[in-house]
């Protein structure tokens, strides 16, 4: 079963919000949002670091090959 992002409409978001308030309570939701935001930020930074390391490795391999060809 494939669910497209377009399938989530405003009514679905309201239902999800109401269920979240019922489960966690209005006082706990800001804390959960803050925790989720910091988790996503850490994940983004970690994946950016991996991408940067990969780019540096590729750049070093290309430079090494160019040096070998120019010798």
PDB file of C-alpha atoms in Angstrom:
ATOM      1  CA  UNK A   1       0.000   0.000   0.000  1.00  0.00           C
ATOM      2  CA  UNK A   2       1.487   3.317  -1.077  1.00  0.00           C
ATOM      3  CA  UNK A   3       0.368   6.492   0.692  1.00  0.00           C
ATOM      4  CA  UNK A   4       1.214   9.753  -0.987  1.00  0.00           C
ATOM      5  CA  UNK A   5       1.841  12.915   1.013  1.00  0.00           C
ATOM      6  CA  UNK A   6      -1.033  14.535  -0.872  1.00  0.00           C
ATOM      7  CA  UNK A   7      -3.386  12.004   0.749  1.00  0.00           C
ATOM      8  CA  UNK A   8      -2.937  13.732   4.123  1.00  0.00           C
ATOM      9  CA  UNK A   9      -5.368  16.613   4.065  1.00  0.00           C
ATOM     10  CA  UNK A  10      -6.316  19.273   6.582  1.00  0.00           C
ATOM     11  CA  UNK A  11      -9.020  17.093   8.151  1.00  0.00           C
ATOM     12  CA  UNK A  12      -6.500  14.296   8.742  1.00  0.00           C
ATOM     13  CA  UNK A  13      -4.075  16.741  10.356  1.00  0.00           C
ATOM     14  CA  UNK A  14      -6.796  18.022  12.696  1.00  0.00           C
ATOM     15  CA  UNK A  15      -7.677  14.454  13.698  1.00  0.00           C
ATOM     16  CA  UNK A  16      -4.006  13.649  14.341  1.00  0.00           C
ATOM     17  CA  UNK A  17      -3.686  16.827  16.443  1.00  0.00           C
ATOM     18  CA  UNK A  18      -6.768  16.016  18.519  1.00  0.00           C
ATOM     19  CA  UNK A  19      -5.535  12.468  19.141  1.00  0.00           C
ATOM     20  CA  UNK A  20      -2.097  13.795  20.145  1.00  0.00           C
ATOM     21  CA  UNK A  21      -3.655  16.212  22.637  1.00  0.00           C
ATOM     22  CA  UNK A  22      -5.819  13.443  24.071  1.00  0.00           C
ATOM     23  CA  UNK A  23      -2.884  11.059  24.445  1.00  0.00           C
ATOM     24  CA  UNK A  24      -0.136  13.399  25.662  1.00  0.00           C
ATOM     25  CA  UNK A  25      -2.052  16.365  27.061  1.00  0.00           C
ATOM     26  CA  UNK A  26      -1.592  20.020  26.151  1.00  0.00           C
ATOM     27  CA  UNK A  27       1.266  20.569  28.632  1.00  0.00           C
ATOM     28  CA  UNK A  28       3.427  17.754  27.261  1.00  0.00           C
ATOM     29  CA  UNK A  29       3.085  18.575  23.526  1.00  0.00           C
ATOM     30  CA  UNK A  30       5.544  21.534  23.469  1.00  0.00           C
ATOM     31  CA  UNK A  31       8.180  19.392  25.187  1.00  0.00           C
ATOM     32  CA  UNK A  32       7.648  16.606  22.670  1.00  0.00           C
ATOM     33  CA  UNK A  33       7.876  19.076  19.782  1.00  0.00           C
ATOM     34  CA  UNK A  34      11.100  20.546  21.145  1.00  0.00           C
ATOM     35  CA  UNK A  35      12.599  17.064  21.624  1.00  0.00           C
ATOM     36  CA  UNK A  36      11.597  16.033  18.104  1.00  0.00           C
ATOM     37  CA  UNK A  37      13.064  19.221  16.644  1.00  0.00           C
ATOM     38  CA  UNK A  38      16.397  18.742  18.388  1.00  0.00           C
ATOM     39  CA  UNK A  39      16.488  15.094  17.308  1.00  0.00           C
ATOM     40  CA  UNK A  40      15.867  16.040  13.681  1.00  0.00           C
ATOM     41  CA  UNK A  41      18.525  18.767  13.904  1.00  0.00           C
ATOM     42  CA  UNK A  42      21.089  16.276  15.251  1.00  0.00           C
ATOM     43  CA  UNK A  43      20.179  13.771  12.538  1.00  0.00           C
ATOM     44  CA  UNK A  44      20.537  16.429   9.848  1.00  0.00           C
ATOM     45  CA  UNK A  45      23.950  17.486  11.158  1.00  0.00           C
ATOM     46  CA  UNK A  46      25.111  13.868  11.336  1.00  0.00           C
ATOM     47  CA  UNK A  47      24.033  13.097   7.774  1.00  0.00           C
ATOM     48  CA  UNK A  48      25.614  16.347   6.574  1.00  0.00           C
ATOM     49  CA  UNK A  49      28.861  15.304   8.236  1.00  0.00           C
ATOM     50  CA  UNK A  50      28.734  11.925   6.502  1.00  0.00           C
ATOM     51  CA  UNK A  51      28.070  13.584   3.154  1.00  0.00           C
ATOM     52  CA  UNK A  52      30.949  16.022   3.682  1.00  0.00           C
ATOM     53  CA  UNK A  53      33.308  13.143   4.570  1.00  0.00           C
ATOM     54  CA  UNK A  54      32.244  11.266   1.455  1.00  0.00           C
ATOM     55  CA  UNK A  55      32.797  14.336  -0.736  1.00  0.00           C
ATOM     56  CA  UNK A  56      36.268  14.863   0.765  1.00  0.00           C
ATOM     57  CA  UNK A  57      37.161  11.221   0.099  1.00  0.00           C
ATOM     58  CA  UNK A  58      36.036  11.470  -3.528  1.00  0.00           C
ATOM     59  CA  UNK A  59      37.981  14.717  -3.955  1.00  0.00           C
ATOM     60  CA  UNK A  60      41.139  13.109  -2.534  1.00  0.00           C
ATOM     61  CA  UNK A  61      40.796  10.089  -4.845  1.00  0.00           C
ATOM     62  CA  UNK A  62      40.382  12.338  -7.888  1.00  0.00           C
ATOM     63  CA  UNK A  63      43.392  14.457  -6.903  1.00  0.00           C
ATOM     64  CA  UNK A  64      45.477  11.316  -6.352  1.00  0.00           C
ATOM     65  CA  UNK A  65      44.519   9.954  -9.780  1.00  0.00           C
ATOM     66  CA  UNK A  66      45.307  13.307 -11.411  1.00  0.00           C
ATOM     67  CA  UNK A  67      48.721  13.351  -9.735  1.00  0.00           C
ATOM     68  CA  UNK A  68      49.472   9.832 -10.972  1.00  0.00           C
ATOM     69  CA  UNK A  69      48.450  10.736 -14.535  1.00  0.00           C
ATOM     70  CA  UNK A  70      50.565  13.921 -14.543  1.00  0.00           C
ATOM     71  CA  UNK A  71      53.718  12.082 -13.391  1.00  0.00           C
TER      72      UNK A  71
END
